[in-house]
GROMACS .gro file of C-alpha atoms in nm:
model
  367
    1MET     CA    1  -5.872  -9.599  10.601
    2ALA     CA    2  -5.638  -9.473  10.868
    3ARG     CA    3  -5.336  -9.673  10.953
    4PRO     CA    4  -5.289  -9.765  11.317
    5MET     CA    5  -5.003  -9.580  11.488
    6GLY     CA    6  -4.712  -9.785  11.597
    7PRO     CA    7  -4.530  -9.748  11.923
    8VAL     CA    8  -4.395  -9.389  11.993
    9ARG     CA    9  -4.034  -9.346  12.104
   10LEU     CA   10  -3.941  -9.034  12.307
   11ARG     CA   11  -3.593  -8.882  12.223
   12LYS     CA   12  -3.375  -8.831  12.526
   13THR     CA   13  -3.283  -8.467  12.616
   14ASN     CA   14  -2.929  -8.369  12.501
   15TYR     CA   15  -2.787  -8.172  12.795
   16VAL     CA   16  -2.467  -8.081  12.604
   17THR     CA   17  -2.668  -7.883  12.347
   18LEU     CA   18  -2.866  -7.705  12.614
   19THR     CA   19  -2.549  -7.607  12.797
   20ILE     CA   20  -2.389  -7.459  12.483
   21GLY     CA   21  -2.706  -7.261  12.399
   22ALA     CA   22  -2.727  -7.118  12.748
   23CYS     CA   23  -2.363  -7.008  12.735
   24LEU     CA   24  -2.420  -6.830  12.404
   25CYS     CA   25  -2.722  -6.646  12.539
   26LEU     CA   26  -2.531  -6.531  12.844
   27PHE     CA   27  -2.237  -6.408  12.624
   28ILE     CA   28  -2.465  -6.207  12.396
   29LEU     CA   29  -2.650  -6.056  12.694
   30TYR     CA   30  -2.318  -5.957  12.858
   31PHE     CA   31  -2.189  -5.799  12.535
   32LEU     CA   32  -2.506  -5.593  12.486
   33VAL     CA   33  -2.508  -5.465  12.842
   34HIS     CA   34  -2.142  -5.362  12.862
   35SER     CA   35  -2.103  -5.215  12.508
   36GLY     CA   36  -2.341  -4.928  12.594
   37SER     CA   37  -2.148  -4.831  12.905
   38SER     CA   38  -1.792  -4.893  12.781
   39ALA     CA   39  -1.703  -4.519  12.769
   40PRO     CA   40  -1.602  -4.427  13.123
   41ILE     CA   41  -1.736  -4.107  13.271
   42SER     CA   42  -1.456  -3.912  13.429
   43THR     CA   43  -1.535  -3.740  13.755
   44SER     CA   44  -1.180  -3.631  13.819
   45ASN     CA   45  -1.129  -3.273  13.932
   46SER     CA   46  -0.774  -3.266  13.798
   47PRO     CA   47  -0.690  -2.934  13.621
   48ASN     CA   48  -0.519  -3.126  13.340
   49THR     CA   49  -0.835  -3.307  13.250
   50ARG     CA   50  -1.004  -3.143  12.952
   51PRO     CA   51  -1.375  -3.180  12.896
   52PRO     CA   52  -1.478  -3.345  12.573
   53PRO     CA   53  -1.501  -3.098  12.285
   54ILE     CA   54  -1.840  -2.957  12.202
   55ARG     CA   55  -1.919  -2.985  11.835
   56LYS     CA   56  -2.088  -2.683  11.688
   57PRO     CA   57  -2.337  -2.731  11.409
   58VAL     CA   58  -2.174  -2.685  11.071
   59ALA     CA   59  -2.328  -2.409  10.864
   60LYS     CA   60  -2.447  -2.505  10.522
   61SER     CA   61  -2.206  -2.406  10.245
   62LYS     CA   62  -2.324  -2.117  10.033
   63LEU     CA   63  -2.297  -2.145   9.659
   64ILE     CA   64  -2.359  -1.772   9.634
   65GLY     CA   65  -2.187  -1.527   9.869
   66GLU     CA   66  -2.354  -1.246  10.050
   67ARG     CA   67  -2.292  -1.016   9.754
   68SER     CA   68  -2.567  -1.026   9.497
   69PRO     CA   69  -2.472  -1.225   9.182
   70VAL     CA   70  -2.622  -0.947   8.971
   71ARG     CA   71  -2.417  -0.628   8.936
   72ARG     CA   72  -2.580  -0.330   8.771
   73PHE     CA   73  -2.395  -0.048   8.599
   74ASN     CA   74  -2.545   0.263   8.448
   75LEU     CA   75  -2.295   0.376   8.186
   76ASN     CA   76  -2.468   0.713   8.179
   77ASN     CA   77  -2.315   0.771   8.522
   78VAL     CA   78  -1.958   0.709   8.398
   79THR     CA   79  -1.813   1.055   8.344
   80ILE     CA   80  -1.544   1.136   8.087
   81THR     CA   81  -1.442   1.494   8.151
   82PRO     CA   82  -1.147   1.733   8.105
   83ASP     CA   83  -1.092   1.719   8.484
   84PRO     CA   84  -1.063   1.346   8.557
   85ILE     CA   85  -0.907   1.384   8.903
   86GLU     CA   86  -1.183   1.613   9.029
   87ASN     CA   87  -1.443   1.367   8.900
   88GLN     CA   88  -1.258   1.058   9.027
   89GLU     CA   89  -1.243   0.899   8.681
   90VAL     CA   90  -1.081   0.558   8.638
   91VAL     CA   91  -0.797   0.534   8.387
   92LEU     CA   92  -0.694   0.203   8.233
   93ILE     CA   93  -0.329   0.197   8.122
   94LEU     CA   94  -0.264  -0.081   7.869
   95THR     CA   95   0.084  -0.192   7.763
   96PRO     CA   96   0.179  -0.468   7.519
   97MET     CA   97   0.522  -0.574   7.642
   98ALA     CA   98   0.790  -0.780   7.468
   99ARG     CA   99   1.079  -0.658   7.684
  100PHE     CA  100   1.083  -0.511   8.032
  101TYR     CA  101   1.261  -0.178   8.072
  102GLN     CA  102   1.311  -0.056   8.427
  103GLU     CA  103   1.296   0.302   8.299
  104TYR     CA  104   0.943   0.237   8.173
  105TRP     CA  105   0.832   0.118   8.516
  106ASP     CA  106   1.007   0.401   8.698
  107ASN     CA  107   0.833   0.653   8.473
  108LEU     CA  108   0.498   0.480   8.529
  109MET     CA  109   0.543   0.506   8.906
  110LYS     CA  110   0.614   0.879   8.872
  111LEU     CA  111   0.276   0.955   8.713
  112ASP     CA  112   0.101   1.185   8.959
  113TYR     CA  113  -0.251   1.078   8.866
  114PRO     CA  114  -0.393   0.909   9.180
  115HIS     CA  115  -0.282   0.548   9.162
  116GLU     CA  116  -0.601   0.427   9.326
  117LEU     CA  117  -0.778   0.543   9.008
  118ILE     CA  118  -0.534   0.365   8.773
  119SER     CA  119  -0.581   0.007   8.656
  120LEU     CA  120  -0.294  -0.159   8.470
  121GLY     CA  121  -0.308  -0.422   8.198
  122PHE     CA  122  -0.015  -0.599   8.031
  123ILE     CA  123   0.015  -0.866   7.764
  124LEU     CA  124   0.340  -1.050   7.689
  125PRO     CA  125   0.444  -1.304   7.424
  126LYS     CA  126   0.493  -1.676   7.486
  127ASN     CA  127   0.868  -1.701   7.430
  128LYS     CA  128   1.192  -1.691   7.626
  129GLU     CA  129   1.214  -1.314   7.612
  130GLY     CA  130   0.852  -1.288   7.720
  131ASN     CA  131   0.920  -1.516   8.016
  132ALA     CA  132   1.205  -1.293   8.133
  133ALA     CA  133   0.992  -0.980   8.091
  134THR     CA  134   0.703  -1.139   8.282
  135ALA     CA  135   0.927  -1.231   8.575
  136ALA     CA  136   1.074  -0.880   8.595
  137LEU     CA  137   0.731  -0.718   8.563
  138GLN     CA  138   0.576  -0.937   8.833
  139ALA     CA  139   0.855  -0.848   9.073
  140GLN     CA  140   0.793  -0.475   9.026
  141VAL     CA  141   0.416  -0.515   9.052
  142ALA     CA  142   0.448  -0.710   9.377
  143LYS     CA  143   0.680  -0.444   9.517
  144ALA     CA  144   0.440  -0.162   9.427
  145GLN     CA  145   0.126  -0.336   9.551
  146LYS     CA  146   0.287  -0.416   9.887
  147GLY     CA  147   0.436  -0.070   9.924
  148PRO     CA  148   0.288   0.259  10.047
  149LEU     CA  149  -0.082   0.303   9.976
  150LYS     CA  150  -0.021   0.605   9.752
  151ASN     CA  151   0.186   0.386   9.518
  152ARG     CA  152  -0.062   0.099   9.492
  153PHE     CA  153  -0.265   0.070   9.175
  154ARG     CA  154  -0.637   0.003   9.163
  155SER     CA  155  -0.581  -0.332   8.992
  156VAL     CA  156  -0.321  -0.509   8.780
  157VAL     CA  157  -0.378  -0.772   8.510
  158ILE     CA  158  -0.091  -0.959   8.341
  159GLU     CA  159  -0.176  -1.174   8.039
  160ARG     CA  160   0.022  -1.403   7.808
  161GLN     CA  161  -0.053  -1.419   7.437
  162ASP     CA  162  -0.231  -1.730   7.314
  163PHE     CA  163  -0.055  -1.711   6.975
  164GLU     CA  164   0.304  -1.713   6.857
  165SER     CA  165   0.488  -1.395   6.759
  166PRO     CA  166   0.561  -1.389   6.384
  167ILE     CA  167   0.900  -1.220   6.436
  168VAL     CA  168   1.141  -1.393   6.670
  169SER     CA  169   1.381  -1.104   6.720
  170GLN     CA  170   1.266  -0.786   6.893
  171ASP     CA  171   1.572  -0.587   6.787
  172GLU     CA  172   1.480  -0.245   6.653
  173GLY     CA  173   1.632  -0.303   6.309
  174GLU     CA  174   1.446  -0.630   6.259
  175ARG     CA  175   1.117  -0.493   6.389
  176HIS     CA  176   1.115  -0.201   6.147
  177LYS     CA  177   1.203  -0.381   5.824
  178MET     CA  178   0.940  -0.290   5.569
  179GLU     CA  179   0.875  -0.652   5.468
  180ASN     CA  180   0.794  -0.737   5.831
  181GLN     CA  181   0.539  -0.464   5.888
  182LYS     CA  182   0.221  -0.637   5.782
  183VAL     CA  183   0.263  -0.956   5.986
  184ARG     CA  184   0.425  -0.771   6.275
  185ARG     CA  185   0.155  -0.509   6.308
  186ALA     CA  186  -0.122  -0.765   6.256
  187SER     CA  187   0.021  -0.954   6.553
  188MET     CA  188   0.041  -0.633   6.755
  189SER     CA  189  -0.324  -0.564   6.673
  190ARG     CA  190  -0.427  -0.905   6.802
  191ALA     CA  191  -0.233  -0.846   7.122
  192ARG     CA  192  -0.386  -0.501   7.173
  193ASN     CA  193  -0.739  -0.629   7.110
  194SER     CA  194  -0.696  -0.927   7.343
  195LEU     CA  195  -0.575  -0.696   7.617
  196LEU     CA  196  -0.849  -0.438   7.558
  197PHE     CA  197  -1.141  -0.682   7.543
  198THR     CA  198  -1.039  -0.856   7.867
  199THR     CA  199  -0.964  -0.549   8.080
  200LEU     CA  200  -1.202  -0.269   7.980
  201GLY     CA  201  -1.433  -0.228   8.279
  202ALA     CA  202  -1.776  -0.074   8.314
  203GLU     CA  203  -1.627   0.195   8.539
  204THR     CA  204  -1.342   0.287   8.300
  205SER     CA  205  -1.347   0.645   8.171
  206TRP     CA  206  -1.016   0.668   7.984
  207VAL     CA  207  -0.778   0.421   7.819
  208LEU     CA  208  -0.413   0.518   7.794
  209TRP     CA  209  -0.211   0.306   7.552
  210LEU     CA  210   0.150   0.330   7.663
  211ASP     CA  211   0.422   0.130   7.491
  212ALA     CA  212   0.669  -0.062   7.705
  213ASP     CA  213   0.963   0.133   7.559
  214ILE     CA  214   0.830   0.478   7.651
  215ILE     CA  215   1.068   0.573   7.929
  216GLU     CA  216   1.003   0.943   7.983
  217THR     CA  217   0.682   1.145   7.999
  218PRO     CA  218   0.567   1.441   8.206
  219PRO     CA  219   0.429   1.315   8.541
  220SER     CA  220   0.101   1.491   8.456
  221LEU     CA  221   0.064   1.303   8.125
  222ILE     CA  222  -0.288   1.175   8.192
  223GLN     CA  223  -0.431   1.505   8.316
  224ASP     CA  224  -0.256   1.701   8.039
  225LEU     CA  225  -0.402   1.488   7.761
  226ALA     CA  226  -0.748   1.455   7.918
  227ALA     CA  227  -0.771   1.834   7.958
  228HIS     CA  228  -0.811   1.864   7.579
  229ASP     CA  229  -1.134   1.663   7.599
  230LYS     CA  230  -1.067   1.481   7.269
  231PRO     CA  231  -1.187   1.130   7.176
  232LEU     CA  232  -0.835   1.031   7.064
  233ILE     CA  233  -0.531   1.238   7.145
  234VAL     CA  234  -0.165   1.159   7.089
  235PRO     CA  235   0.157   1.342   7.190
  236ASN     CA  236   0.471   1.348   6.975
  237CYS     CA  237   0.708   1.056   7.031
  238TYR     CA  238   1.078   1.144   7.016
  239GLN     CA  239   1.402   0.968   7.102
  240LYS     CA  240   1.698   1.111   7.290
  241TYR     CA  241   2.050   1.024   7.174
  242THR     CA  242   2.405   1.152   7.172
  243ASP     CA  243   2.498   1.335   6.853
  244PRO     CA  244   2.803   1.151   6.712
  245GLU     CA  245   2.942   1.469   6.556
  246THR     CA  246   2.914   1.702   6.853
  247GLY     CA  247   2.901   1.451   7.136
  248LYS     CA  248   2.614   1.648   7.287
  249PRO     CA  249   2.265   1.527   7.383
  250ALA     CA  250   2.012   1.560   7.103
  251GLU     CA  251   1.668   1.431   7.010
  252ARG     CA  252   1.502   1.306   6.694
  253PRO     CA  253   1.151   1.204   6.581
  254TYR     CA  254   1.066   0.840   6.641
  255ASP     CA  255   0.699   0.762   6.570
  256TYR     CA  256   0.582   0.839   6.214
  257ASN     CA  257   0.235   0.687   6.245
  258SER     CA  258   0.062   1.012   6.343
  259TRP     CA  259  -0.017   1.196   6.022
  260GLN     CA  260  -0.254   1.397   5.808
  261ASP     CA  261  -0.350   1.223   5.486
  262SER     CA  262  -0.235   1.337   5.141
  263PRO     CA  263  -0.369   1.306   4.784
  264THR     CA  264  -0.062   1.095   4.698
  265ALA     CA  265  -0.138   0.844   4.973
  266GLN     CA  266  -0.498   0.824   4.861
  267GLU     CA  267  -0.388   0.758   4.502
  268ILE     CA  268  -0.155   0.483   4.622
  269ALA     CA  269  -0.439   0.323   4.818
  270ALA     CA  270  -0.673   0.344   4.518
  271LYS     CA  271  -0.431   0.131   4.314
  272MET     CA  272  -0.372  -0.125   4.589
  273ASP     CA  273  -0.534  -0.462   4.636
  274TYR     CA  274  -0.774  -0.467   4.930
  275ASP     CA  275  -0.532  -0.691   5.120
  276ASP     CA  276  -0.232  -0.454   5.091
  277ILE     CA  277  -0.133  -0.187   5.343
  278ILE     CA  278   0.031   0.154   5.330
  279VAL     CA  279   0.322   0.188   5.571
  280GLU     CA  280   0.462   0.523   5.673
  281GLY     CA  281   0.823   0.636   5.706
  282TYR     CA  282   0.980   0.430   5.424
  283ARG     CA  283   1.151   0.563   5.111
  284GLU     CA  284   1.008   0.275   4.912
  285MET     CA  285   0.658   0.412   4.969
  286ALA     CA  286   0.662   0.791   4.961
  287THR     CA  287   0.315   0.907   5.065
  288TYR     CA  288   0.394   1.278   5.117
  289ARG     CA  289   0.164   1.284   5.417
  290SER     CA  290   0.209   1.560   5.673
  291LEU     CA  291   0.379   1.383   5.963
  292MET     CA  292   0.325   1.517   6.312
  293ALA     CA  293   0.681   1.408   6.390
  294TYR     CA  294   0.801   1.709   6.188
  295MET     CA  295   0.538   1.957   6.309
  296ALA     CA  296   0.713   2.038   6.638
  297ASP     CA  297   0.828   2.398   6.628
  298GLY     CA  298   1.059   2.392   6.926
  299GLY     CA  299   0.835   2.625   7.121
  300ASP     CA  300   0.713   2.589   7.476
  301GLU     CA  301   0.344   2.591   7.383
  302ARG     CA  302   0.259   2.225   7.445
  303ASP     CA  303  -0.117   2.259   7.399
  304ILE     CA  304  -0.115   2.337   7.024
  305GLU     CA  305  -0.356   2.092   6.854
  306VAL     CA  306  -0.357   1.953   6.501
  307PRO     CA  307  -0.620   1.725   6.344
  308LEU     CA  308  -0.495   1.380   6.244
  309ASP     CA  309  -0.606   1.099   6.015
  310GLY     CA  310  -0.364   0.839   6.153
  311VAL     CA  311  -0.226   0.790   6.504
  312GLY     CA  312   0.062   0.606   6.661
  313GLY     CA  313   0.021   0.399   6.974
  314THR     CA  314   0.337   0.480   7.170
  315ALA     CA  315   0.129   0.705   7.396
  316LEU     CA  316  -0.236   0.739   7.302
  317LEU     CA  317  -0.523   0.851   7.527
  318VAL     CA  318  -0.868   0.731   7.421
  319LYS     CA  319  -1.208   0.798   7.569
  320ALA     CA  320  -1.342   0.460   7.678
  321ASP     CA  321  -1.664   0.521   7.484
  322VAL     CA  322  -1.467   0.508   7.159
  323HIS     CA  323  -1.371   0.148   7.233
  324ARG     CA  324  -1.717   0.069   7.366
  325ASP     CA  325  -1.862   0.185   7.035
  326GLY     CA  326  -1.657  -0.086   6.862
  327ALA     CA  327  -1.337   0.087   6.754
  328MET     CA  328  -1.050  -0.160   6.783
  329PHE     CA  329  -0.715  -0.229   6.617
  330PRO     CA  330  -0.776  -0.410   6.288
  331PRO     CA  331  -0.536  -0.703   6.244
  332PHE     CA  332  -0.627  -0.696   5.876
  333PRO     CA  333  -0.607  -0.420   5.613
  334PHE     CA  334  -0.886  -0.172   5.684
  335TYR     CA  335  -0.899   0.079   5.401
  336ASN     CA  336  -0.538  -0.030   5.341
  337LEU     CA  337  -0.444   0.064   5.697
  338ILE     CA  338  -0.361  -0.159   5.992
  339GLU     CA  339  -0.316  -0.148   6.370
  340THR     CA  340  -0.315   0.204   6.524
  341GLU     CA  341  -0.358   0.380   6.189
  342GLY     CA  342  -0.647   0.147   6.109
  343PHE     CA  343  -0.787   0.220   6.455
  344ALA     CA  344  -0.795   0.594   6.380
  345LYS     CA  345  -0.975   0.523   6.052
  346MET     CA  346  -1.227   0.295   6.222
  347ALA     CA  347  -1.289   0.552   6.497
  348LYS     CA  348  -1.345   0.819   6.232
  349ARG     CA  349  -1.599   0.596   6.057
  350LEU     CA  350  -1.779   0.576   6.394
  351GLY     CA  351  -1.781   0.954   6.427
  352TRP     CA  352  -1.477   1.004   6.653
  353SER     CA  353  -1.192   1.233   6.546
  354ALA     CA  354  -0.820   1.216   6.628
  355THR     CA  355  -0.604   1.502   6.755
  356GLY     CA  356  -0.228   1.545   6.788
  357LEU     CA  357  -0.007   1.758   7.012
  358PRO     CA  358   0.312   1.821   6.810
  359ASN     CA  359   0.491   2.014   7.088
  360TYR     CA  360   0.400   1.777   7.369
  361LYS     CA  361   0.676   1.513   7.372
  362VAL     CA  362   0.724   1.169   7.520
  363TYR     CA  363   1.048   0.978   7.477
  364HIS     CA  364   1.125   0.632   7.344
  365TYR     CA  365   1.402   0.404   7.469
  366ASN     CA  366   1.718   0.434   7.260
  367GLU     CA  367   1.845   0.090   7.169
   0.00000   0.00000   0.00000
């Protein structure tokens, strides 16, 4: 049953509240109207008044440049010929460097093979001496690459070894101690291989290994060696000095790692453990090999060739295909040979022969 409604009371209008609400509405309306037109439009004709900048649409960034990400090389088109200049063949000169000799660089700059066809690669040790050599080398490279176009090389790569050198001193006497040869030459092999594997390009025809202490060669060294068209070819490395008895300039053999094998050396190897190496040029290990160092006859005929079983690396020209086939510098005993001599043995096992030029001389720094 519905309850009867009582008397209804009407609430009086609160004019204060209405006034406040009206003011708020007017404030909001004013703010909305004037915020859209707050930026004044300048109609001044003053010459100092600049129009607002026009923003150009930003192009989308390209993850891949205009050059195709796929580069194709046909190695059958890479020529390796006795006339490398005529055929515009690229030569890669590789130099492991512990010390920087200005004479080495000066001789390098004198090579008359077109520099635009020469790429350079260097590797230096991580030590104080290596730091000094790197700084000196970089200064000369920068000078050459900013100089006349004819002096600029195709490319230059400078690397630092990612392993420590086993022999701290680079003095000649310490380097050539017999007891240091295995660890020293194993380290040199690692350096050579690191440099080779990171710089050999698809367009490379020839690789010239040139030691950092070779300070004098004929300017036509590359063309002269390539003209023989041999897979591996090595000149004779000598050293100039002043004869203490006569006081006159003289020269003497320096590199004994280019040789023809002997029955005695083979007998020594047959009795060795697989982890031992034969080293050449020491009385303690007489191998009676025929050393190219003593084959020079003093004549002017520089093109006389002799077959070799071992090679030195002071100046060694190699057809790039030899390295591409897998021939490298073993940092371990390979048939009881190591480094450059092991390289010649490995190349021979792959079907590539080594050749020497006993009357063609390059010269080593005299410490």
